[in-house]
């Protein structure tokens, strides 16, 4: 599953962007108050060569664009946008140009630590005010700033609108690149989830106020395994028609999936963005247009459907076909024409009257990829010549090797002819083709096998016709857990050179198409997966559009092995929930060990207890029942009256990200990972202990006191460290201390076990010598070292097994808190205290608990009155963890802490 997500995707089809001159970053001086409040953040202006020299005095005359880097991103990532925009401005002699600014967020890990997101948002607000002041005295001074945000930078840009004193008119255009808008990838602290909730709720509740803001979200596709594209789609709102979400594989003239970093430098995608920026300019204000409809038209032109023409806001509806071109009437239903060094221009006219009764559609294609008009609809003819024509080239769509037009004849009742213009082509070679057809004759259906059809399934369709276009509809393909391979095998009657075939997987409810270009003949493989599930009120079918070569046959087949595919999709969509299921399994094992200790007086091994107690039927049914009942209003009202949070599985279901068997598979994954992590942990402990045993002679086995003045001082010291610096740092310190203590106890137990075996041999030999000494009247020498008690050794071994399980449990707690520790270390030069700290209070409680547990033994717990409760509590805690922790990983330590608190009470009560 991991291999499928991280390695089995298309090759990188992006070209690298290069700077023609050395890039320079001019630091913008901020107001003293702003610089003092945000010492780690900076604002830069991008430039190259002479342009950079001219801008050093900050007399700016361009259009301001602000780039916001994402998680651990650099402000220098603006260079691809800035450089290509500079080259484009040179092409128009600097009639218009853009000034690209970039914010330095000190490469903070905001995707893992949400405590600085609000601070970044406020700093961006200050930057916008500083940028607009730089243009204050200019003739065409801007009143707003366009923003491009990569990854979490896009979310920070959206969060600007949640600030109380922010004016929405300061932003008119927002483009986000691979930004997880729906939910965080790893919800490791409540500041992160609260930030998401505030931003998304604001955009839903205040949708009417956002109409003047045009937003474009570009997702990376399957190459981006860090942020899956489903998270990058903006919330769908019927009243919010100024937002657009696309996947880079569907962007015209790019048609390439990008990984999380290459999306900022992918030349094809950056070119589409810069072309859109220049088309958005208002000639009167020399700034980005204030008309929201024009902004959406430009974005649709460059990012959704490109007609192979330069953008025009109001293209002429009719035109006169002039010029000394020859008029040729074509009466057949299928026509192809090859042009090579043709010095005479021609008009090919197709009468529609004879075709309307027999056919429903007309399809035309042209391999000349220029931007001139080439297909027209004639409404008035005179002597076989068209006097007035509608330019149908705006109905065309650009593909990698051709531009195509598909017209439904019923939609154009007033047209009498279709006219194809073939201009003189000196030195050029291209082909054109048209055909009339019935929709039913070119549409075939390929059923997609149901999820529970286990095993390898396949089906084939043979396209015997020799048409230019086919449409294969994929039935029942509408959920994200469905994935399969489609193979298209092309066969041709002759071996002459042909144009490549184009295969497009078209998803009608979202802009996530993918295009494959294949030579003919060949066998092409298409990976059919969905980023977004089909909406409930949508009945459209996904399609494979085959733009074929004439006189070739195509065989379309589908093959899928569902058990493997289901695993792949679980990893793709729910890998972030693995820690919850792993900790849940370990917690069940811990409860099983307590139960065994209570019933037998012995603590079982971790691996044996995991196999015995970690059963999915103990936790899964209850969660499924609650999710089912939450579909009823009466149960939802009772649930809300108890102030209980919504079950995460129900939220995922509402986002179409939850599918059958996913929880069971995740639980089994968690069991396997927990098992091998336990094996790895025990093996590592033995290795460290062996090394210790060879270097240092351990002391005798003795019972430790739970609390001593020295330990109390250590506890208070670590609590102070947590309060004054970083809670995660204190948690790591107590973890290392516990680990050291476990290694020490393991070494002591091993040494005492060896000493016990040796003492048995000595006692047998000494008894023989005693009989001889008594008969001879000699005295018995006193033993210099008494052997350890067997009962004490058993208690030590039981305690060690319990400590290993708790350490294994605590290891995952440390890992979940690690991002805030890394953030704190990186910003230590600016502030010693992490503020806000997501685990400060939890850390103090854990310090107190673990300082006692690490010195405890199972002997205190056997006689405890609370042992029965402590053994039963991990099961409901595991259920609660799976119910409320999948989308809130920061809740996991709270459940573990409560269970360990009962452990401490068992040592005293």
XYZ file of C-alpha atoms in Angstrom, residues 393-741:
349
model
C -13.650 27.922 -32.575
C -14.586 29.134 -29.087
C -16.374 25.785 -28.649
C -13.110 23.944 -29.326
C -10.968 22.267 -26.696
C -7.214 21.995 -26.759
C -5.629 18.560 -26.310
C -1.918 17.661 -26.321
C -1.758 16.817 -30.055
C -4.914 18.333 -31.498
C -7.825 20.713 -30.950
C -11.308 19.259 -31.156
C -14.913 20.428 -31.395
C -17.951 18.344 -30.451
C -21.342 19.835 -31.407
C -24.810 18.508 -30.732
C -26.862 19.305 -33.817
C -30.074 19.949 -31.868
C -28.320 22.785 -30.011
C -27.721 24.643 -33.297
C -31.050 24.568 -35.194
C -30.321 27.786 -37.095
C -27.067 26.584 -38.648
C -27.175 25.463 -42.268
C -23.502 24.547 -42.753
C -20.377 23.767 -40.803
C -17.391 25.476 -42.431
C -13.754 24.456 -41.939
C -11.146 27.046 -42.875
C -7.795 25.772 -44.209
C -5.395 28.721 -44.636
C -2.304 28.527 -46.851
C 0.328 26.374 -45.151
C 3.780 26.974 -46.559
C 6.192 24.609 -44.828
C 3.544 23.341 -42.392
C 2.073 19.860 -42.233
C -1.139 19.098 -40.388
C -4.349 17.130 -40.708
C -8.036 17.867 -40.258
C -10.994 15.565 -39.896
C -14.748 15.697 -39.369
C -17.441 13.102 -38.980
C -21.143 12.951 -38.220
C -22.367 10.181 -35.928
C -25.136 9.016 -33.654
C -24.265 9.308 -29.998
C -25.434 5.756 -29.242
C -23.158 4.264 -31.891
C -20.039 5.775 -30.310
C -20.942 5.219 -26.655
C -20.256 1.921 -24.932
C -20.512 1.032 -21.253
C -17.910 -0.726 -19.168
C -19.228 -1.968 -15.785
C -16.975 -1.490 -12.775
C -16.893 -4.492 -10.466
C -18.391 -4.114 -7.010
C -16.161 -3.896 -3.951
C -17.151 -7.305 -2.582
C -16.338 -9.152 -5.813
C -13.110 -10.455 -4.369
C -10.324 -11.671 -6.558
C -9.006 -10.729 -9.984
C -11.792 -9.499 -12.260
C -11.584 -8.222 -15.824
C -13.805 -7.282 -18.741
C -13.167 -6.328 -22.381
C -14.844 -4.186 -25.022
C -13.901 -4.260 -28.708
C -14.470 -1.062 -30.719
C -14.837 -2.302 -34.298
C -15.804 1.003 -35.878
C -13.203 3.165 -37.588
C -14.403 6.499 -36.255
C -12.443 9.454 -34.895
C -14.037 9.492 -31.444
C -15.365 6.961 -28.903
C -16.830 7.377 -25.474
C -16.525 4.558 -22.894
C -18.759 5.128 -19.860
C -17.632 3.595 -16.560
C -20.725 2.357 -14.740
C -20.864 2.386 -10.913
C -17.497 4.146 -10.686
C -18.245 6.846 -8.111
C -16.423 6.122 -4.815
C -12.884 6.907 -3.758
C -12.130 3.346 -2.650
C -12.592 2.102 -6.222
C -9.409 1.819 -8.257
C -8.430 -0.286 -11.230
C -6.312 -0.382 -14.364
C -7.705 0.255 -17.843
C -5.780 -1.062 -20.845
C -6.379 0.243 -24.377
C -4.841 -1.885 -27.116
C -4.822 -0.273 -30.559
C -4.483 -2.244 -33.841
C -4.216 -0.706 -37.296
C -4.691 -2.209 -40.752
C -1.540 -0.680 -42.216
C 1.823 0.273 -40.758
C 1.895 3.830 -42.121
C 2.741 6.693 -39.801
C -0.282 7.910 -37.858
C -1.052 10.643 -35.399
C -0.935 9.586 -31.742
C -4.145 8.652 -29.971
C -5.316 10.660 -26.975
C -7.154 8.993 -24.096
C -8.838 11.157 -21.483
C -10.338 9.936 -18.214
C -13.101 12.488 -17.676
C -14.709 12.912 -14.251
C -17.822 15.074 -14.777
C -18.376 16.210 -11.178
C -14.862 17.620 -10.573
C -11.968 18.961 -12.616
C -9.619 16.012 -12.120
C -9.277 14.640 -15.652
C -6.108 12.869 -16.703
C -4.804 12.591 -20.263
C -2.649 9.880 -21.829
C -1.005 10.231 -25.257
C -0.125 6.913 -26.926
C 1.489 5.943 -30.195
C -0.465 3.792 -32.619
C -0.348 0.814 -32.481
C 0.410 0.368 -28.784
C -0.888 -0.872 -25.437
C -1.679 2.021 -23.075
C -2.331 1.730 -19.367
C -4.623 4.167 -17.537
C -4.898 4.249 -13.749
C -8.536 4.878 -12.823
C -8.811 6.440 -9.354
C -10.919 9.212 -7.909
C -9.854 12.210 -5.845
C -13.421 13.212 -4.970
C -16.459 10.945 -4.621
C -19.612 11.588 -6.619
C -22.031 14.038 -4.930
C -25.380 12.522 -3.838
C -27.468 14.515 -6.327
C -25.210 13.813 -9.311
C -26.070 10.982 -11.724
C -23.410 11.556 -14.375
C -20.970 8.805 -15.351
C -17.174 8.988 -15.602
C -15.950 8.491 -19.143
C -12.918 7.536 -21.138
C -12.826 9.698 -24.255
C -10.822 8.042 -27.022
C -9.607 10.447 -29.715
C -8.573 7.790 -32.171
C -6.678 7.376 -35.410
C -8.684 6.477 -38.530
C -8.871 2.837 -39.648
C -7.687 1.515 -36.283
C -9.424 -0.832 -33.889
C -9.332 -0.395 -30.122
C -9.767 -3.000 -27.416
C -10.593 -1.597 -23.974
C -10.112 -3.890 -20.992
C -10.292 -3.468 -17.222
C -8.459 -5.488 -14.609
C -8.513 -5.181 -10.828
C -7.472 -7.241 -7.813
C -9.733 -5.857 -5.097
C -8.070 -6.982 -1.845
C -4.836 -5.244 -2.824
C -6.576 -2.200 -4.298
C -8.621 -1.707 -1.127
C -5.433 -1.757 0.946
C -3.824 0.783 -1.386
C -6.768 3.159 -1.038
C -6.816 2.805 2.757
C -3.158 3.843 2.874
C -3.795 6.727 0.465
C -6.746 8.223 2.321
C -6.244 7.168 5.954
C -2.528 6.700 6.641
C -2.709 9.651 9.053
C -4.962 7.582 11.355
C -2.393 4.795 11.807
C -1.045 6.157 15.154
C -4.551 6.009 16.669
C -5.018 2.355 15.768
C -1.494 1.421 16.857
C -1.895 3.057 20.275
C -5.369 1.509 20.607
C -3.876 -1.967 20.086
C -1.105 -1.328 22.616
C -3.640 0.014 25.107
C -5.749 -3.143 24.744
C -2.615 -5.214 25.322
C -1.806 -3.187 28.423
C -5.295 -3.828 29.776
C -4.889 -7.539 29.033
C -1.633 -7.640 30.988
C -3.328 -6.012 33.985
C -6.152 -8.538 33.739
C -3.689 -11.453 33.608
C -1.768 -10.017 36.554
C -4.981 -9.839 38.568
C -6.095 -13.415 37.740
C -2.783 -15.331 37.753
C -0.397 -13.064 39.580
C 1.906 -13.087 36.536
C 2.358 -10.503 33.779
C 2.295 -12.008 30.286
C 4.595 -11.080 27.399
C 3.595 -8.146 25.187
C 3.395 -10.112 21.925
C 1.361 -12.971 23.426
C -1.059 -10.594 25.110
C -1.430 -8.520 21.911
C -2.498 -11.627 19.992
C -4.949 -12.562 22.754
C -6.619 -9.225 23.488
C -6.310 -6.970 20.414
C -9.476 -8.082 18.616
C -11.369 -5.747 16.277
C -14.766 -7.114 17.342
C -14.176 -5.620 20.780
C -14.093 -2.036 19.512
C -15.487 -1.777 15.968
C -19.175 -2.749 16.455
C -19.857 -0.075 19.042
C -18.426 2.690 16.831
C -20.407 1.444 13.826
C -23.609 1.431 15.873
C -23.031 5.008 17.059
C -22.296 6.200 13.496
C -25.493 4.508 12.291
C -27.605 6.009 15.072
C -26.239 9.495 14.415
C -28.224 9.409 11.198
C -31.386 9.807 13.308
C -32.343 13.223 14.635
C -33.450 11.957 18.073
C -30.119 10.288 18.722
C -28.202 13.305 17.456
C -30.129 15.557 19.852
C -29.346 13.280 22.808
C -25.697 13.163 21.729
C -25.447 16.945 21.505
C -27.212 17.393 24.848
C -24.411 15.359 26.451
C -21.877 17.798 24.903
C -20.083 14.910 23.211
C -18.009 15.642 20.113
C -19.051 14.175 16.796
C -17.647 10.747 15.991
C -14.788 11.138 13.519
C -16.049 8.283 11.339
C -19.332 10.167 10.854
C -17.447 13.316 9.816
C -15.337 11.325 7.352
C -18.511 9.767 5.950
C -19.963 13.222 5.355
C -16.752 14.089 3.473
C -17.117 10.894 1.357
C -13.787 9.681 2.750
C -15.106 6.679 4.692
C -15.821 3.387 2.959
C -16.614 -0.239 3.858
C -14.042 -2.273 5.819
C -11.704 0.708 6.205
C -11.823 0.638 10.012
C -11.224 -3.124 10.101
C -8.226 -2.843 7.770
C -6.809 0.057 9.784
C -7.214 -1.943 12.996
C -5.376 -4.924 11.489
C -2.637 -2.592 10.258
C -2.417 -1.195 13.791
C -2.130 -4.703 15.237
C 0.692 -5.606 12.878
C 2.632 -2.388 13.431
C 2.122 -2.622 17.215
C 3.406 -6.215 17.181
C 6.572 -5.437 15.244
C 7.205 -2.228 17.166
C 7.041 -4.337 20.340
C 9.505 -6.845 18.861
C 11.822 -4.026 17.802
C 11.561 -2.352 21.196
C 12.318 -5.562 23.144
C 15.222 -6.426 20.848
C 16.700 -2.939 21.205
C 16.362 -3.198 24.991
C 18.252 -6.497 25.002
C 21.027 -5.062 22.834
C 21.487 -2.025 25.074
C 21.398 -4.250 28.138
C 24.033 -6.602 26.718
C 26.307 -3.653 26.017
C 25.748 -2.330 29.539
C 26.399 -5.744 31.084
C 29.782 -6.017 29.393
C 30.871 -2.600 30.643
C 29.391 -2.193 34.128
C 28.694 -4.664 36.903
C 25.080 -4.029 38.007
C 24.045 -3.708 41.641
C 21.987 -6.216 43.565
C 18.261 -6.546 42.909
C 16.379 -4.468 45.439
C 12.958 -2.941 45.853
C 12.695 0.778 45.015
C 10.635 3.287 46.924
C 7.936 4.980 44.915
C 8.715 8.513 46.065
C 11.919 9.868 47.543
C 13.001 13.480 48.106
C 15.453 13.178 45.222
C 12.780 11.931 42.842
C 10.370 14.592 44.044
C 12.938 17.260 43.208
C 13.447 15.733 39.761
C 9.718 15.687 39.199
C 9.362 19.356 40.146
C 12.375 20.297 37.999
C 10.940 18.645 34.897
C 7.544 20.218 35.575
C 9.250 23.628 35.699
C 11.055 22.848 32.433
C 7.720 21.999 30.856
C 6.097 25.198 32.105
C 8.936 27.577 31.248
C 10.196 26.095 27.963
C 8.444 23.332 25.997
C 6.176 20.534 27.180
C 7.380 18.145 24.472
C 10.974 18.676 25.626
C 10.052 17.702 29.199
C 8.148 14.670 27.883
C 11.240 13.585 25.955
C 13.405 14.015 29.066
C 11.141 11.862 31.253
C 10.925 9.304 28.427
C 14.710 9.010 28.220
C 14.887 8.729 31.995
C 12.281 5.949 31.947
C 14.145 4.205 29.123
C 17.396 4.375 31.093
C 15.624 2.943 34.136
